[in-house]
PDB file of C-alpha atoms in Angstrom:
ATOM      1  CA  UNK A   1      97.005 112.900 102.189  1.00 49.00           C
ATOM      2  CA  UNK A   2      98.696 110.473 104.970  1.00 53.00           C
ATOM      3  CA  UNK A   3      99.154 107.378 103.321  1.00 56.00           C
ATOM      4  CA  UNK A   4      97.136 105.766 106.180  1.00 71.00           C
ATOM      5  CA  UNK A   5      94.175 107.689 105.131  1.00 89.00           C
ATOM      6  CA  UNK A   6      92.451 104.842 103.112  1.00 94.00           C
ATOM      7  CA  UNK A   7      93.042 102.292 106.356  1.00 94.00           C
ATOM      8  CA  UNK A   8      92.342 104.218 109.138  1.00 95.00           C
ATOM      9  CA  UNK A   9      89.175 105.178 107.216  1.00 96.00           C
ATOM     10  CA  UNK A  10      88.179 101.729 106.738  1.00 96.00           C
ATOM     11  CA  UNK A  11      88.747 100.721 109.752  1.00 96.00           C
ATOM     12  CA  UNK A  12      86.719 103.325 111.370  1.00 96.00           C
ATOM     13  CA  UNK A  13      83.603 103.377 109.097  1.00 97.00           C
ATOM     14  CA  UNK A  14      83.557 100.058 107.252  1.00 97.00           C
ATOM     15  CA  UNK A  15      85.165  97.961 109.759  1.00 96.00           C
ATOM     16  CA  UNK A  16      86.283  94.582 108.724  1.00 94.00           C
ATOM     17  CA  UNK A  17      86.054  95.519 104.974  1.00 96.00           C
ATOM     18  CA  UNK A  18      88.446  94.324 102.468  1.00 93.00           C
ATOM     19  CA  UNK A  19      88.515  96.991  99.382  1.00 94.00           C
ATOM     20  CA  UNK A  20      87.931  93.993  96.512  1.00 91.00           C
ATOM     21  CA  UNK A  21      84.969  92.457  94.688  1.00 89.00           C
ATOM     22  CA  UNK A  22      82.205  91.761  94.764  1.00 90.00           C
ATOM     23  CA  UNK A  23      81.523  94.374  97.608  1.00 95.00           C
ATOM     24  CA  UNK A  24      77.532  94.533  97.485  1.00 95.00           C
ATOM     25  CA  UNK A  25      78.563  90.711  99.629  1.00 95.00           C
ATOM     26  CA  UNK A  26      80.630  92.197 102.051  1.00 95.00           C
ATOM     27  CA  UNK A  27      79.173  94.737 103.770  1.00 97.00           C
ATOM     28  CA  UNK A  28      75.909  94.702 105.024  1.00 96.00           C
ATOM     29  CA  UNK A  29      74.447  98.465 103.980  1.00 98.00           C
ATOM     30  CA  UNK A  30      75.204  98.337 100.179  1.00 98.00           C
ATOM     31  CA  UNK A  31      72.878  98.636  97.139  1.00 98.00           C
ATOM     32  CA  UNK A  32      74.041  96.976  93.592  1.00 97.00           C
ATOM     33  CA  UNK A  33      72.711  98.620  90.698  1.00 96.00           C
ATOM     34  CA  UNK A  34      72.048  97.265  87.366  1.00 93.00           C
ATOM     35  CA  UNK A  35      74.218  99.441  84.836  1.00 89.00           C
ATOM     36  CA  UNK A  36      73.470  98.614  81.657  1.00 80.00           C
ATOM     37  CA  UNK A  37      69.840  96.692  80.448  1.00 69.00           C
ATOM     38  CA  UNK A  38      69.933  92.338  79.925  1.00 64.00           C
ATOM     39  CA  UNK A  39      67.560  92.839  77.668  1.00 63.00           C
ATOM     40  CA  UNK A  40      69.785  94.455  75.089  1.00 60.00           C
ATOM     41  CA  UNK A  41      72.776  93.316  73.296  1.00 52.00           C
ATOM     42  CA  UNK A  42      75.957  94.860  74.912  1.00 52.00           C
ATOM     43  CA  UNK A  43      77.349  95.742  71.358  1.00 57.00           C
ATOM     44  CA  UNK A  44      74.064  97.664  70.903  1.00 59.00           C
ATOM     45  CA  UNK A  45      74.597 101.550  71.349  1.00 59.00           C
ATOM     46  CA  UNK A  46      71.514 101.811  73.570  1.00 62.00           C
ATOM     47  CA  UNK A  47      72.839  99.807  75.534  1.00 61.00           C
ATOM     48  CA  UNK A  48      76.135 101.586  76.762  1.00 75.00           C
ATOM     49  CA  UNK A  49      73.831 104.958  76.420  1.00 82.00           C
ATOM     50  CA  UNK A  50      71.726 103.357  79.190  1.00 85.00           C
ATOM     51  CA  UNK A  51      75.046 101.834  81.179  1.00 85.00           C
ATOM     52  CA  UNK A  52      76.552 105.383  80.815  1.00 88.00           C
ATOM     53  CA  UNK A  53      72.894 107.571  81.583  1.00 91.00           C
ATOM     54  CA  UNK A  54      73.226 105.460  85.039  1.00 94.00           C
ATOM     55  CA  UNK A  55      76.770 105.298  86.582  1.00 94.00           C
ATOM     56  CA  UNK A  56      76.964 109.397  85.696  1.00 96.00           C
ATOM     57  CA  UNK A  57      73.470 109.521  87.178  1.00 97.00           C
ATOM     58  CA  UNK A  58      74.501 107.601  90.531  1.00 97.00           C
ATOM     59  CA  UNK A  59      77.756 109.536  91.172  1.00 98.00           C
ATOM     60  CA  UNK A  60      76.583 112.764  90.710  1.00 97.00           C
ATOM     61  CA  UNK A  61      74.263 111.631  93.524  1.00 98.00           C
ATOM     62  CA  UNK A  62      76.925 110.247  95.577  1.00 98.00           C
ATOM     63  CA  UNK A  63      79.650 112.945  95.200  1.00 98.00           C
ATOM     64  CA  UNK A  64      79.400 116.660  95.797  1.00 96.00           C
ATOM     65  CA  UNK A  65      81.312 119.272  94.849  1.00 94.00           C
ATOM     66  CA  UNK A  66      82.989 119.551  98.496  1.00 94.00           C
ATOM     67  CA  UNK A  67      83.299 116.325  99.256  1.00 97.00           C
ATOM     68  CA  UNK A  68      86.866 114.874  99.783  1.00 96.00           C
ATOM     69  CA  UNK A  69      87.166 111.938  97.476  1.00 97.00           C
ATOM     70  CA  UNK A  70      89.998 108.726  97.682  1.00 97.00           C
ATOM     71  CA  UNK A  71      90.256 108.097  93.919  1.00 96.00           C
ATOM     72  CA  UNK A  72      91.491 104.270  93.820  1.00 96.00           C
ATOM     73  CA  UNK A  73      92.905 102.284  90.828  1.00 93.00           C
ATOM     74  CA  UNK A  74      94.118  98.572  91.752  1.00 92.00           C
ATOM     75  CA  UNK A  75      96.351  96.761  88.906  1.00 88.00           C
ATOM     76  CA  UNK A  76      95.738  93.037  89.964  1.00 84.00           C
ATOM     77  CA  UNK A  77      98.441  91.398  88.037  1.00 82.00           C
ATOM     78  CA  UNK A  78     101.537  88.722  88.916  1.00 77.00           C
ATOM     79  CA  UNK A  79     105.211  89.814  90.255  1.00 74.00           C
ATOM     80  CA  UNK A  80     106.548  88.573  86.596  1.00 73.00           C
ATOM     81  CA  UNK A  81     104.495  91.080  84.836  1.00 68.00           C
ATOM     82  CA  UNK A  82     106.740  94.270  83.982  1.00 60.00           C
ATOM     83  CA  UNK A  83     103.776  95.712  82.639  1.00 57.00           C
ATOM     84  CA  UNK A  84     103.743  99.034  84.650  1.00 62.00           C
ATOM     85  CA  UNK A  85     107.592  99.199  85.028  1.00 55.00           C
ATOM     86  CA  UNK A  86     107.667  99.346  80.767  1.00 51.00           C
ATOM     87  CA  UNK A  87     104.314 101.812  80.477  1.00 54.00           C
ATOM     88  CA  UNK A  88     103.067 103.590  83.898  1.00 59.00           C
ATOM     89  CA  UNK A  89      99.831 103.525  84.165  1.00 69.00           C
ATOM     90  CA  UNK A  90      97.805 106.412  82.532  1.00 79.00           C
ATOM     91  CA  UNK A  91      94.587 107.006  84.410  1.00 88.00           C
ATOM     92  CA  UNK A  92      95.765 109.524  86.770  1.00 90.00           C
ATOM     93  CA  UNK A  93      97.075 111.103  83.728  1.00 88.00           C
ATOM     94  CA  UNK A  94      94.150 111.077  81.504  1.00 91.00           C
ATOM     95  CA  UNK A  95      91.540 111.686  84.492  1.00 93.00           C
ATOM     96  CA  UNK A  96      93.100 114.588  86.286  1.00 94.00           C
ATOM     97  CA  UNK A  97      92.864 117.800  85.235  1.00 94.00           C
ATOM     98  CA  UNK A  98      95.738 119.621  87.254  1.00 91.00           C
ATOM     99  CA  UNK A  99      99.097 117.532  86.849  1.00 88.00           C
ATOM    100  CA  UNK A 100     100.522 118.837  89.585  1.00 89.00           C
ATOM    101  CA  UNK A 101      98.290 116.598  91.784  1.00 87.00           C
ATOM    102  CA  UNK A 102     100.100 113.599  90.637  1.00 85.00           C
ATOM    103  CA  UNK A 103     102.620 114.643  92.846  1.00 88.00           C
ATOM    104  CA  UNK A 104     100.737 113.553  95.658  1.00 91.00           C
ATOM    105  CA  UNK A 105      99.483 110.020  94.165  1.00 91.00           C
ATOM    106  CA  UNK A 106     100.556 107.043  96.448  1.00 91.00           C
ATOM    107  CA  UNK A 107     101.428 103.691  95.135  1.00 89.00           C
ATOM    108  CA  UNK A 108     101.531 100.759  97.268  1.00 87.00           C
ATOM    109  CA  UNK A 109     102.281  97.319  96.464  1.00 87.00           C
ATOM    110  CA  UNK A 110      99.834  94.585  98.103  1.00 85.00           C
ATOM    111  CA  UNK A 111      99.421  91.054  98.151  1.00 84.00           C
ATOM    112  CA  UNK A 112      96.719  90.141  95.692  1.00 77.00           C
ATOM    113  CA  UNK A 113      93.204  91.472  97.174  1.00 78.00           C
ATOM    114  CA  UNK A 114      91.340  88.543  95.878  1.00 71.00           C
ATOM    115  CA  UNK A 115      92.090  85.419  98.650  1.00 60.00           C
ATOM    116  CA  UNK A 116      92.066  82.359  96.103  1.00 56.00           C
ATOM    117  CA  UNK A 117      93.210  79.145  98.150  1.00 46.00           C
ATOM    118  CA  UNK A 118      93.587  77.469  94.653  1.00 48.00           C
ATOM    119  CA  UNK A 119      96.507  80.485  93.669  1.00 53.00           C
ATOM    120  CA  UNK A 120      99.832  80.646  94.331  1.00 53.00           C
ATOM    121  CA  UNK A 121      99.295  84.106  96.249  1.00 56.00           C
ATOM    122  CA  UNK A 122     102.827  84.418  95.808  1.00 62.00           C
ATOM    123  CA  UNK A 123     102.740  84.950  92.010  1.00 79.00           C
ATOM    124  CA  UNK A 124      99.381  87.276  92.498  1.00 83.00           C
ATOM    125  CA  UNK A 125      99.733  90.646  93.979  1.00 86.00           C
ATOM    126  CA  UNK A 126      97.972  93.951  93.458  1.00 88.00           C
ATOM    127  CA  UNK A 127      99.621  97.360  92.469  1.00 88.00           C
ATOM    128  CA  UNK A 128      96.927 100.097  94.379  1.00 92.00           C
ATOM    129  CA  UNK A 129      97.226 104.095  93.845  1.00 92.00           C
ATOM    130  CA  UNK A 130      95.522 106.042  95.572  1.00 95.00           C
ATOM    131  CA  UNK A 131      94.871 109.990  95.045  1.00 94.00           C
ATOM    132  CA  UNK A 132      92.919 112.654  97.239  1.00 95.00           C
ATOM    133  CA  UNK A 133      90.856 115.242  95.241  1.00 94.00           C
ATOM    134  CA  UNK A 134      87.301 116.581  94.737  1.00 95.00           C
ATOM    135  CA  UNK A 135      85.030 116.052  92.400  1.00 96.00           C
ATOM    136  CA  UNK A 136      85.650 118.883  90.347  1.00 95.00           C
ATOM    137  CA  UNK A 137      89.423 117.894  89.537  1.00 95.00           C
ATOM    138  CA  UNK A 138      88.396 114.719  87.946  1.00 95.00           C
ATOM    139  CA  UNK A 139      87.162 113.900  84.238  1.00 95.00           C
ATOM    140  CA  UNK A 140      84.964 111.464  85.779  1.00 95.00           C
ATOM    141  CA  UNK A 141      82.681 111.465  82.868  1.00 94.00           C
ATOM    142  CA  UNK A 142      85.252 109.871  80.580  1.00 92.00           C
ATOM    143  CA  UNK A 143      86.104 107.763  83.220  1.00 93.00           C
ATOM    144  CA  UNK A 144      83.173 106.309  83.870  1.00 93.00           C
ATOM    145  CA  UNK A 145      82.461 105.744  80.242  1.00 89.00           C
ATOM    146  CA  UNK A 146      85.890 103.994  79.947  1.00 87.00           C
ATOM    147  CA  UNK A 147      85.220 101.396  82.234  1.00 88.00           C
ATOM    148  CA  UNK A 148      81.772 101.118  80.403  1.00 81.00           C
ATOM    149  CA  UNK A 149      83.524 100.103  77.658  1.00 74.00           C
ATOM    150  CA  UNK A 150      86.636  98.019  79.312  1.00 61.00           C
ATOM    151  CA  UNK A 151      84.902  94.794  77.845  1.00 50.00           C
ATOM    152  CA  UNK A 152      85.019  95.838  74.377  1.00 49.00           C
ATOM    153  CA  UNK A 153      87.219  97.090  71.587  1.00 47.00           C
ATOM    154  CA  UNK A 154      87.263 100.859  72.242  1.00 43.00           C
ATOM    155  CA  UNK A 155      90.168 103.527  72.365  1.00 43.00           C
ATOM    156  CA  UNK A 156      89.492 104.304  76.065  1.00 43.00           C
ATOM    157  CA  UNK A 157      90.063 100.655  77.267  1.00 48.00           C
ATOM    158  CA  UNK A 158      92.114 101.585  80.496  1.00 54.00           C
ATOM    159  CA  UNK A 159      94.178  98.363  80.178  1.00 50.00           C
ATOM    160  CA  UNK A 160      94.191  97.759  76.323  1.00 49.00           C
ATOM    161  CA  UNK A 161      96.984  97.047  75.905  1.00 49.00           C
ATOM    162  CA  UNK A 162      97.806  94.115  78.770  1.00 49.00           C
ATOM    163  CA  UNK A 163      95.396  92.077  78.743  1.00 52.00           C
ATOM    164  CA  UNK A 164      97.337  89.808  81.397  1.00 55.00           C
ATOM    165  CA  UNK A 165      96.288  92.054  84.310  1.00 66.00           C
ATOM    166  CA  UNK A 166      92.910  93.607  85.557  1.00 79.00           C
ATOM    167  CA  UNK A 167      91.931  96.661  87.316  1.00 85.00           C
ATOM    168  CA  UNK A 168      89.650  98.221  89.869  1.00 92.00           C
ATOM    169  CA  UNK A 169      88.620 101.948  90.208  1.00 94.00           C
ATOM    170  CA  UNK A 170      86.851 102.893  93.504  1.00 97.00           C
ATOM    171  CA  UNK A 171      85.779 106.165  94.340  1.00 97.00           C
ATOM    172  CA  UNK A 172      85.657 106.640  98.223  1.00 98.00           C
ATOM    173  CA  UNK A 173      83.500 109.703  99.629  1.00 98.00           C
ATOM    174  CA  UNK A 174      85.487 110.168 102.610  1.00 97.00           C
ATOM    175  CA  UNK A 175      83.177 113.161 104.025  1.00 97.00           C
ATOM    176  CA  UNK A 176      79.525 111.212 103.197  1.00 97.00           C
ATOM    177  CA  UNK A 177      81.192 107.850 104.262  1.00 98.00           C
ATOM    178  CA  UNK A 178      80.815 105.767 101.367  1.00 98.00           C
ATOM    179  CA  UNK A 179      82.033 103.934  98.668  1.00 98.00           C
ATOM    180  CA  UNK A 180      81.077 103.821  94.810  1.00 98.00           C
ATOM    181  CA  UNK A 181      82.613 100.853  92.878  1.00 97.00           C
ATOM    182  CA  UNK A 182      81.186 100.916  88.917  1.00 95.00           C
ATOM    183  CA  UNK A 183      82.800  97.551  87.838  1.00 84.00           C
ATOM    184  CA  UNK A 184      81.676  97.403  84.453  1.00 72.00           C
ATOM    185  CA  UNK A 185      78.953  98.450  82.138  1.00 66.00           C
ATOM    186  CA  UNK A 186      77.151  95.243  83.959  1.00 77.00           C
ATOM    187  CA  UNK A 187      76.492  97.207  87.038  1.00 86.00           C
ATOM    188  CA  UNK A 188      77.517  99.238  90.194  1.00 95.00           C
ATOM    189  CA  UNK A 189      78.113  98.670  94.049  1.00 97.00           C
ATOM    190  CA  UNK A 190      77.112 101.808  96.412  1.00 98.00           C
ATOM    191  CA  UNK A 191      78.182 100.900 100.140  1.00 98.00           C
ATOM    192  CA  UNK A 192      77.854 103.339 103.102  1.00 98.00           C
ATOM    193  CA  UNK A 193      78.955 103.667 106.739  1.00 97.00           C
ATOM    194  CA  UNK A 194      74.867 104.020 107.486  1.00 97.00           C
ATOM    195  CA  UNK A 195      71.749 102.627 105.737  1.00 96.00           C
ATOM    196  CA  UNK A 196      69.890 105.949 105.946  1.00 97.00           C
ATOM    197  CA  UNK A 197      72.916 107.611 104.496  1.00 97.00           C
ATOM    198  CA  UNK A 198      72.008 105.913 101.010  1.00 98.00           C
ATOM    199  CA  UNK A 199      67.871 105.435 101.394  1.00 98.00           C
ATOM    200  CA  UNK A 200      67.549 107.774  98.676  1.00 98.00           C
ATOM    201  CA  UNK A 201      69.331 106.066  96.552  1.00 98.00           C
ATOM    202  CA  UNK A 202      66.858 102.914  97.368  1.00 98.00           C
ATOM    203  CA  UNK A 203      64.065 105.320  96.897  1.00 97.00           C
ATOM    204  CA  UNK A 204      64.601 106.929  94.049  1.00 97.00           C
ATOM    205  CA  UNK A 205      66.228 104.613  91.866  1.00 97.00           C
ATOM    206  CA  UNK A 206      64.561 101.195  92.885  1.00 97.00           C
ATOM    207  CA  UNK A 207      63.779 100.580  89.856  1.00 94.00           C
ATOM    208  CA  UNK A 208      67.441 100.144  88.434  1.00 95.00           C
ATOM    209  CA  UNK A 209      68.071  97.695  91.820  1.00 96.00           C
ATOM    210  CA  UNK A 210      69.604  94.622  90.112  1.00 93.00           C
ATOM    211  CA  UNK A 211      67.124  91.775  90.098  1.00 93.00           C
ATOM    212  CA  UNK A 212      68.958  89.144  91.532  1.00 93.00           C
ATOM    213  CA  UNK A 213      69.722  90.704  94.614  1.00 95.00           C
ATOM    214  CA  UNK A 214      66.462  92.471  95.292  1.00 96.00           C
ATOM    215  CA  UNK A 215      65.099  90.757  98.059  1.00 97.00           C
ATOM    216  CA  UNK A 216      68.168  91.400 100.369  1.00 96.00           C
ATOM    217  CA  UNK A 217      68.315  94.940  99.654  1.00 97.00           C
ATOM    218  CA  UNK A 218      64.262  95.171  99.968  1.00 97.00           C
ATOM    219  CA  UNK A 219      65.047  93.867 103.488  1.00 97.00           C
ATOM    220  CA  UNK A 220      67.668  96.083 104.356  1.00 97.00           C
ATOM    221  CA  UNK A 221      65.772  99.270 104.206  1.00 96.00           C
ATOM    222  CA  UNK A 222      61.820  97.886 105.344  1.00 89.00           C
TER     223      UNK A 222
END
């Protein structure tokens, strides 16, 4: 993969987009899904059944088994944190199933993705890797269910042990032109290059549509 891949795509197909939260607001044909149900204690196990039933659900719908996928992680931390200098980080290790991929995983070093006026942005910055694979080469189950259960005390917490920084995962569908962001077990950005490209999703799970933004994505696709 040319390590202009993820920009030039961007830039062709989601102009204007920055790659950070929340991005149901920044792009105009996006659907955000509620993930796991209000109505139920998050400690609850039906609760993360229900949060893990519907990301799995969604990005088997999203990805194929062809499709060329950007797998994403971003490390938002500080340039004082030695964090992934002491431990690299392991979810390239623990998600892919052919080690000799990670080979081909590109690291860049950005200025922090989130635009704060009120932070020092030179203390902020974000670590991003970013690997090309298919569907098939990923244990995307367990991933998924891992950043289910990032806000709670669970063995597959990605970033357990520093709790100083945060993360992102993206998955980018680079042949369907869009993006899946799962951010936690609360709930789930789809974004595409089209509107009609992710109608189905509208139609056929409407009724997981998160509440609060209803109206605007009722609009989008009358």
């Amino acid at each position: 993969m040319s390590t202009n891949t993820l920009p030039s795509f961007l830039e062709k197909y989601f102009e204007g987009l920055t790659l950070s939260p929340a991005l149901f607001y920044s792009w105009k044909y996006s659907i955000r899904f509620e993930i796991s149900d209000p109505l139920i204690s998050s400690h609850e196990k039906d609760c993360l059944n229900q949060a893990f039933h519907r990301s799995i659900t969604l990005f088997h719908r999203v990805f194929e088994e062809g499709d060329e996928i950007l797998f994403i992680t971003d490390v938002h931390t500080t340039n004082k944190d030695r964090f992934l200098q002491k431990r690299p980080l392991n979810v390239y290790l623990k998600y892919i199933k052919d080690k000799q991929r990670l080979y081909q995983l590109n690291h860049h070093c950005l200025p922090s993705v989130f635009q704060d006026e009120d932070e020092d942005d030179d203390q902020s910055l974000t670590h991003r890797y970013v690997l090309s694979c298919k569907k098939t080469e990923l244990r995307y189950a367990q991933l998924l269910k891992a950043i289910n259960y990032e806000d709670f005390a669970h063995p597959s917490t990605i970033l357990k042990s520093n709790s100083q920084s945060s993360y992102d995962i993206y998955f980018i569908n680079l042949s369907k032109k869009k993006i899946f962001h799962l951010y936690d077990d609360r709930g789930c950005d789809v974004l595409a290059s089209s509107k009609e490209s992710i109608r189905f999703l509208y139609e056929e799970y409407n009724n997981w549509i998160l509440d609060y933004d209803r109206e605007e994505i009722d609009l989008l696709f009358k």
